[in-house]
mmCIF file of C-alpha atoms in Angstrom:
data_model
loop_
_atom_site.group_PDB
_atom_site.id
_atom_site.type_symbol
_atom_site.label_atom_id
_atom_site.label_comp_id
_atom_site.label_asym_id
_atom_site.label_seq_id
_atom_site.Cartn_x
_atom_site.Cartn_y
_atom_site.Cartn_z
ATOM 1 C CA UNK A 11 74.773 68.711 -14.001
ATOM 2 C CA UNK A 12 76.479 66.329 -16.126
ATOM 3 C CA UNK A 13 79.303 67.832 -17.757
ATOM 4 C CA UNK A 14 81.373 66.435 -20.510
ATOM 5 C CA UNK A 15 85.293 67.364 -21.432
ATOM 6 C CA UNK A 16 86.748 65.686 -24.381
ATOM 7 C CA UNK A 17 89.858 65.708 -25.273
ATOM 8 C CA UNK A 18 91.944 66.006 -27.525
ATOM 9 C CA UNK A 19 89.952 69.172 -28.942
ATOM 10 C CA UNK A 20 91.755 68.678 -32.513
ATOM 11 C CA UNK A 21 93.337 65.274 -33.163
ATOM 12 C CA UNK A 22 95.276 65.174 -36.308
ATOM 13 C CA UNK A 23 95.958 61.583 -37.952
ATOM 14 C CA UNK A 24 97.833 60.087 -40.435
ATOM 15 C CA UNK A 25 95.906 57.523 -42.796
ATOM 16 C CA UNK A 26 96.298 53.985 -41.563
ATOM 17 C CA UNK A 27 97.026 54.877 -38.337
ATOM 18 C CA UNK A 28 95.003 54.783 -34.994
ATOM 19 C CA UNK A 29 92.995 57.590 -33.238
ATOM 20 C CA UNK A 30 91.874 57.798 -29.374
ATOM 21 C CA UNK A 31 89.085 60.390 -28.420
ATOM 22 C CA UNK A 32 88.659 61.065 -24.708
ATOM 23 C CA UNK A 33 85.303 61.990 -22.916
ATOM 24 C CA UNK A 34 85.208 62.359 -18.781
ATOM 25 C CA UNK A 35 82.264 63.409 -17.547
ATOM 26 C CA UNK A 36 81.901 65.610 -13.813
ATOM 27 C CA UNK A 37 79.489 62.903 -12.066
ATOM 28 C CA UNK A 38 79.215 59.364 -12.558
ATOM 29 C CA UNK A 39 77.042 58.442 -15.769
ATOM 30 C CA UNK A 40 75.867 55.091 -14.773
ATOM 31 C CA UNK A 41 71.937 55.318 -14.204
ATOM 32 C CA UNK A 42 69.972 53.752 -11.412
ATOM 33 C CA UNK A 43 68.440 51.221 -14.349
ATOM 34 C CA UNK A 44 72.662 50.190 -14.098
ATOM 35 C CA UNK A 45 72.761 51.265 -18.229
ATOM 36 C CA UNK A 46 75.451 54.512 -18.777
ATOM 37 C CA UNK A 47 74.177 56.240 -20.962
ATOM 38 C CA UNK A 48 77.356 57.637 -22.872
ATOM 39 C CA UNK A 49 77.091 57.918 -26.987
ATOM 40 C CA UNK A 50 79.448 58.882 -29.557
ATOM 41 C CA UNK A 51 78.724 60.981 -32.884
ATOM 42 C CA UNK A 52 80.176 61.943 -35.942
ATOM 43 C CA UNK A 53 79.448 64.981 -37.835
ATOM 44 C CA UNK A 54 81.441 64.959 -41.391
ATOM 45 C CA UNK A 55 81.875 68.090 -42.907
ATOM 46 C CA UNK A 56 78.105 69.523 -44.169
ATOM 47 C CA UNK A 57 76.212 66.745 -42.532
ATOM 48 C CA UNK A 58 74.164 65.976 -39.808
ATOM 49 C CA UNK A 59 75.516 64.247 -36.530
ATOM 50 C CA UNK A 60 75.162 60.609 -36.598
ATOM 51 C CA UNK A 61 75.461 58.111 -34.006
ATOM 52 C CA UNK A 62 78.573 56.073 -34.081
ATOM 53 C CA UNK A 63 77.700 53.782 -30.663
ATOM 54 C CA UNK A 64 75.457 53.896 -27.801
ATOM 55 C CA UNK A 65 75.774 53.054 -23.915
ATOM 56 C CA UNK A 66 79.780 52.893 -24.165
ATOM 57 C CA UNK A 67 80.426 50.199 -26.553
ATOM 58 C CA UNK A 68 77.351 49.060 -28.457
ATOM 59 C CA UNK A 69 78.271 49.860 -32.290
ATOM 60 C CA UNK A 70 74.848 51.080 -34.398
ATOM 61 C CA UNK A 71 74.154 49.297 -37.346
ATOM 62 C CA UNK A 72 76.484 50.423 -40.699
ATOM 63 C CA UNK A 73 78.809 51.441 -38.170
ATOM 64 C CA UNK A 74 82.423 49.719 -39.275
ATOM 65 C CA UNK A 75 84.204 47.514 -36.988
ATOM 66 C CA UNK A 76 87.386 49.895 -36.731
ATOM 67 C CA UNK A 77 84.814 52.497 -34.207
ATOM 68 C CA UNK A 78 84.663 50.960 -30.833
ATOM 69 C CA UNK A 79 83.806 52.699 -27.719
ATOM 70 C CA UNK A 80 84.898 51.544 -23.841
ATOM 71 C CA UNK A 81 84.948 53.124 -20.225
ATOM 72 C CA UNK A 82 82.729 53.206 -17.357
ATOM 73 C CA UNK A 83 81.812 55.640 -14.449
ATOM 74 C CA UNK A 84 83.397 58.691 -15.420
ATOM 75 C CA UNK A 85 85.921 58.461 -18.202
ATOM 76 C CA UNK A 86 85.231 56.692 -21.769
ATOM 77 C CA UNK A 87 86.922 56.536 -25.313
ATOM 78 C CA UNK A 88 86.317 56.345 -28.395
ATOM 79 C CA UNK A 89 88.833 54.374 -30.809
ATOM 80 C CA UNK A 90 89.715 54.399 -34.678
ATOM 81 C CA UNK A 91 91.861 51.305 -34.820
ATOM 82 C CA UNK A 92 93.015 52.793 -38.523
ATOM 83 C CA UNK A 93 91.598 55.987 -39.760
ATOM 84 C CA UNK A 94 90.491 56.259 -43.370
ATOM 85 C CA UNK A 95 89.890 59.775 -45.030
ATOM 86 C CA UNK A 96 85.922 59.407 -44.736
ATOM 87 C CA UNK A 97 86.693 59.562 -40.954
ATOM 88 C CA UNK A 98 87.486 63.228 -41.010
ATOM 89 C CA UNK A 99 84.947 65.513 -39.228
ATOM 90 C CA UNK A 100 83.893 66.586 -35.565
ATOM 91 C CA UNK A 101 83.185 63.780 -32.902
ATOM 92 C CA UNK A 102 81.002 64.564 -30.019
ATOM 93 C CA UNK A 103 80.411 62.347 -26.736
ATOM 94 C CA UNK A 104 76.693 63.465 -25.118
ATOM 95 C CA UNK A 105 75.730 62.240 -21.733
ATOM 96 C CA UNK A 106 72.119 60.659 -21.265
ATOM 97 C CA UNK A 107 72.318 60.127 -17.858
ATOM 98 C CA UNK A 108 71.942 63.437 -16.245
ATOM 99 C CA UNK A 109 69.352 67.258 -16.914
ATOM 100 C CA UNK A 110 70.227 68.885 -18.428
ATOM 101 C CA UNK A 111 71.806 66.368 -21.387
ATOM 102 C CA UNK A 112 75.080 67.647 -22.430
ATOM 103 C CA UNK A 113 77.472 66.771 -25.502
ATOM 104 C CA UNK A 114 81.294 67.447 -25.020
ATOM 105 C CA UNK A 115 83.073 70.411 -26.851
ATOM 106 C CA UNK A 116 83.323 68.344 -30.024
ATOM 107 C CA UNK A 117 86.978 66.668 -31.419
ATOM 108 C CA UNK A 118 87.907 68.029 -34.599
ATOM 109 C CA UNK A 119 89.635 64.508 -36.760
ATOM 110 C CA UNK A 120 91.712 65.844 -39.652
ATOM 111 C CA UNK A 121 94.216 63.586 -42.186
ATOM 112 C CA UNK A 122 97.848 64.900 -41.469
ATOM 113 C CA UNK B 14 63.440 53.748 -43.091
ATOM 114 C CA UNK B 15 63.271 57.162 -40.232
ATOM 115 C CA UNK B 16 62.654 60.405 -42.257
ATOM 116 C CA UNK B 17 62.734 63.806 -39.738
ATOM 117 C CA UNK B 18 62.104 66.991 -41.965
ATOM 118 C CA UNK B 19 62.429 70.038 -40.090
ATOM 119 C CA UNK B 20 60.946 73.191 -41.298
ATOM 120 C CA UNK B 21 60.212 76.966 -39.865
ATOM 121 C CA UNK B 22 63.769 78.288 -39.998
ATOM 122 C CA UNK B 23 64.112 81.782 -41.277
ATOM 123 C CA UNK B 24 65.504 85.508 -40.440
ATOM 124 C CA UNK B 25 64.023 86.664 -37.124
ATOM 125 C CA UNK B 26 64.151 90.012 -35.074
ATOM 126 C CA UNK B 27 65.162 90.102 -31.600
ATOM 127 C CA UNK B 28 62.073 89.335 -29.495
ATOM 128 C CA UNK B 29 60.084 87.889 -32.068
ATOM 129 C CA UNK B 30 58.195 84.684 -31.881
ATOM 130 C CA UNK B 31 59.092 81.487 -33.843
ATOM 131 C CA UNK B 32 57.788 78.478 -34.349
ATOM 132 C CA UNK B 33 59.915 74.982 -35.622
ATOM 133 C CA UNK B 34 57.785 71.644 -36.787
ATOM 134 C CA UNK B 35 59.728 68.170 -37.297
ATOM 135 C CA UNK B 36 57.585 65.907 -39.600
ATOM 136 C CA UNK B 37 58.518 62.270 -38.366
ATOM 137 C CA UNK B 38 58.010 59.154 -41.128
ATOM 138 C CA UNK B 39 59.154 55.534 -41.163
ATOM 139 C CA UNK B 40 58.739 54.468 -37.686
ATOM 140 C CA UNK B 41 55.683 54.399 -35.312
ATOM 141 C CA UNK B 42 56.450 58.141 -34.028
ATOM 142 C CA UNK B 43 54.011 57.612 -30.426
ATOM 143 C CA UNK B 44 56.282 55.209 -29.482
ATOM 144 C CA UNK B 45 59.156 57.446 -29.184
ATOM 145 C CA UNK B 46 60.802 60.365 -27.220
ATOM 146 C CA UNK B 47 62.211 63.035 -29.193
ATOM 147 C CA UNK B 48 64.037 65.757 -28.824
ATOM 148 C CA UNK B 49 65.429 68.945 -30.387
ATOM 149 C CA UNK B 50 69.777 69.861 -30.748
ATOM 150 C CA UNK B 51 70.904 73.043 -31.717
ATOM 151 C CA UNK B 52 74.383 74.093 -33.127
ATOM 152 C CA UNK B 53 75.134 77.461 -33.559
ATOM 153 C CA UNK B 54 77.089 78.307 -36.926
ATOM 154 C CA UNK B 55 80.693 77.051 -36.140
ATOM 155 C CA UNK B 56 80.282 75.500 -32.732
ATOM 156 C CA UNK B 57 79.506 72.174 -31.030
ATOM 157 C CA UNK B 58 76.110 70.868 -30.187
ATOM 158 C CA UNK B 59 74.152 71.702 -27.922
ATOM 159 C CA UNK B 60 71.106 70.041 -26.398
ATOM 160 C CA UNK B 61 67.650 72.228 -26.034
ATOM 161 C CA UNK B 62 65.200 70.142 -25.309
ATOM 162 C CA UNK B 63 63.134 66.427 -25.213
ATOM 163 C CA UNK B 64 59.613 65.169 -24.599
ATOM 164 C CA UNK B 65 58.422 61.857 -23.533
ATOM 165 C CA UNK B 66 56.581 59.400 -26.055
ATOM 166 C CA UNK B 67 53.402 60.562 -25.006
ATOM 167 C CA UNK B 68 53.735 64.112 -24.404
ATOM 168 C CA UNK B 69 53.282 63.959 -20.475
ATOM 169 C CA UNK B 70 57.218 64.678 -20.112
ATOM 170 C CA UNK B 71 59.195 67.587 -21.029
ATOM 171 C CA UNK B 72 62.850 68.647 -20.320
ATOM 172 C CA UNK B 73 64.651 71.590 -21.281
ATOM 173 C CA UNK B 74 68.223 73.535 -21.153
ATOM 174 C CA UNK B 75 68.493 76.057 -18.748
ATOM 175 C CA UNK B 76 69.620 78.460 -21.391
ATOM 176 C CA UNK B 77 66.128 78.148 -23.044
ATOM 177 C CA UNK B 78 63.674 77.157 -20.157
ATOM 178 C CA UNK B 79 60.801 79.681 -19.885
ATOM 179 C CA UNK B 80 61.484 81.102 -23.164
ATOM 180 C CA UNK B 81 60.789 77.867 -25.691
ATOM 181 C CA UNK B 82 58.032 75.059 -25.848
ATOM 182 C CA UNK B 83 58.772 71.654 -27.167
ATOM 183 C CA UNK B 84 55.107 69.456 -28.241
ATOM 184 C CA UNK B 85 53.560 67.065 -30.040
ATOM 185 C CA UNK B 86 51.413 66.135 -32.019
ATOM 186 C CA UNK B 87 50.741 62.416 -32.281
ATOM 187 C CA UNK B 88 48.003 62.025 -34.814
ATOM 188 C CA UNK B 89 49.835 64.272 -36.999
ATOM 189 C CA UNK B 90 53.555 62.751 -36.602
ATOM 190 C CA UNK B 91 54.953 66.284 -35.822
ATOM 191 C CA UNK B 92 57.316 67.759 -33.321
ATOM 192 C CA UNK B 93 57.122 71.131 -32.717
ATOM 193 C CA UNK B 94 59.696 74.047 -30.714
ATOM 194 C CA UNK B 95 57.954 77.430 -30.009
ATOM 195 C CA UNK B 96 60.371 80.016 -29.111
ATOM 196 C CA UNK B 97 60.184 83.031 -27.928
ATOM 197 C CA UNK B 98 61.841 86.357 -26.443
ATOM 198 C CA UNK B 99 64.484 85.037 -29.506
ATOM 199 C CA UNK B 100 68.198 87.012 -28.594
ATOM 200 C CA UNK B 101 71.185 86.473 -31.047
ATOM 201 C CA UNK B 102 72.387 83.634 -28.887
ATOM 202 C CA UNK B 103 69.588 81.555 -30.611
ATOM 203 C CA UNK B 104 70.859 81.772 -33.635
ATOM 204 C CA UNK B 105 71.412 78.253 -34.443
ATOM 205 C CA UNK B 106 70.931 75.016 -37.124
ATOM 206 C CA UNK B 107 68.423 73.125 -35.166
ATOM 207 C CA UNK B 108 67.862 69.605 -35.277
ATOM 208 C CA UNK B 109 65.175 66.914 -34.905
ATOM 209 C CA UNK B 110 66.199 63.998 -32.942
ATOM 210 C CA UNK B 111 64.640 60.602 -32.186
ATOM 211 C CA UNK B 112 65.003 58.786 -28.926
ATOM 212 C CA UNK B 113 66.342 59.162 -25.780
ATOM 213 C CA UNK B 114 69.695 57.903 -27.293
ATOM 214 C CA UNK B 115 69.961 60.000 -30.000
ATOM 215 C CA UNK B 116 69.825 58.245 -32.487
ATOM 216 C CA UNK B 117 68.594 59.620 -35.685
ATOM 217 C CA UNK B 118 69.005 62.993 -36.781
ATOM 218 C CA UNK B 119 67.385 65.438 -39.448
ATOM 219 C CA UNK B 120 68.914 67.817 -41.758
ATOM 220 C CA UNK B 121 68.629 71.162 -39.700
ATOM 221 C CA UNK B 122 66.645 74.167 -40.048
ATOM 222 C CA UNK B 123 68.586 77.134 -39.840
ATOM 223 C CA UNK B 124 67.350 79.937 -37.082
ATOM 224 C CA UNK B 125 68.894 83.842 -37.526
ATOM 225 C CA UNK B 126 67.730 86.368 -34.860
ATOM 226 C CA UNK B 127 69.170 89.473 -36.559
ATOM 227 C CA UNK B 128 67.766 93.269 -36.895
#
């Protein structure tokens, strides 16, 4: 199995100022195709999850600049270089690599 | 622009049946893998399930293998989950998903297995 432990489990911020999510998974998530399959969602408050970036680092489209993933292997972040209030809600890492998929516990981002 | 629309949700004994559709518009839905995420009220996500573009492939959790069926239906742009032998550990907002990667979403149909 491919397990996935983030951390911090609540992360609070103050506006302007940068947040640091951390996902480590139990095995190696790099595929034999040499892709790692490792994405990062948001959930906001009442919404659906929606992907933030996909295989580490690769930002999806509408996505602003200050979100940026990195890592390999086994341990990956995610980054708010300066958090704005319509960054507050749950972030979950999710493995792609391994069966059964897996997402991490979720990281709870609230404005201090 | 992708549209997933689940539908099916709704108040269900233990035990009893249920079935989910996903109606899939605004991309070329045989083309794609897709896959269903549930999230029971207050937690994190979990994954339940995926099947390959062309129905040949399917993968599921172990805490629902046996007891749910994820299909297709390519002519018809739908995505189905048949569950049954429903506990109150199923209860759960569950969610269409395109791709492999995740990476559009629907809006959730909400599953209750009460008495």
């Amino acid at each position: 199995d491919g397990v996935v432990t983030q951390s911090p489990l609540s992360l609070p911020v103050t506006l302007g100022q940068p947040a640091s999510i951390s996902c480590r998974s139990s095995r190696s998530l790099v595929y034999s195709d040499g892709n790692t399959y490792l994405h990062w969602f948001q959930q906001r408050p009442g919404q659906s999850p929606r992907r933030l970036i996909y295989k580490v680092s690769n930002r999806d489209s509408g996505v602003p600049d200050r979100f940026s993933g990195s890592g390999s292997g086994t341990d990956f972040t995610l980054k708010i270089s300066r958090v704005e209030a319509e960054d507050v809600g749950v972030y979950y890492c999710m493995q792609g690599t391994h069966w059964p998929r897996a997402f991490g516990q979720g990281t709870r981002l609230e404005i201090k | 622009q992708v549209q997933l629309v689940e539908s099916g949700g709704g108040v269900v004994p233990p035990g009893r049946p249920l079935r989910l559709s996903c109606a899939a518009s605004g991309f070329t839905f045989s083309r794609h893998t897709m896959q269903w995420v549930r999230q029971a009220p207050g937690k994190g996500l979990e994954w339940v399930a995926l099947i390959t573009y062309d129905g040949s492939n399917e993968y599921y959790a172990d805490s629902v293998k046996g007891r749910f069926t994820i299909s297709r239906d390519n002519s018809k742009n739908t995505l189905d989950l048949r569950m049954n032998s429903l506990t109150t550990d199923d209860t759960a907002v569950y969610y269409c998903v395109k791709e492999w990667g995740a990476d559009s979403w629907g809006q959730g149909t909400l599953v209750t297995v009460s008495s």
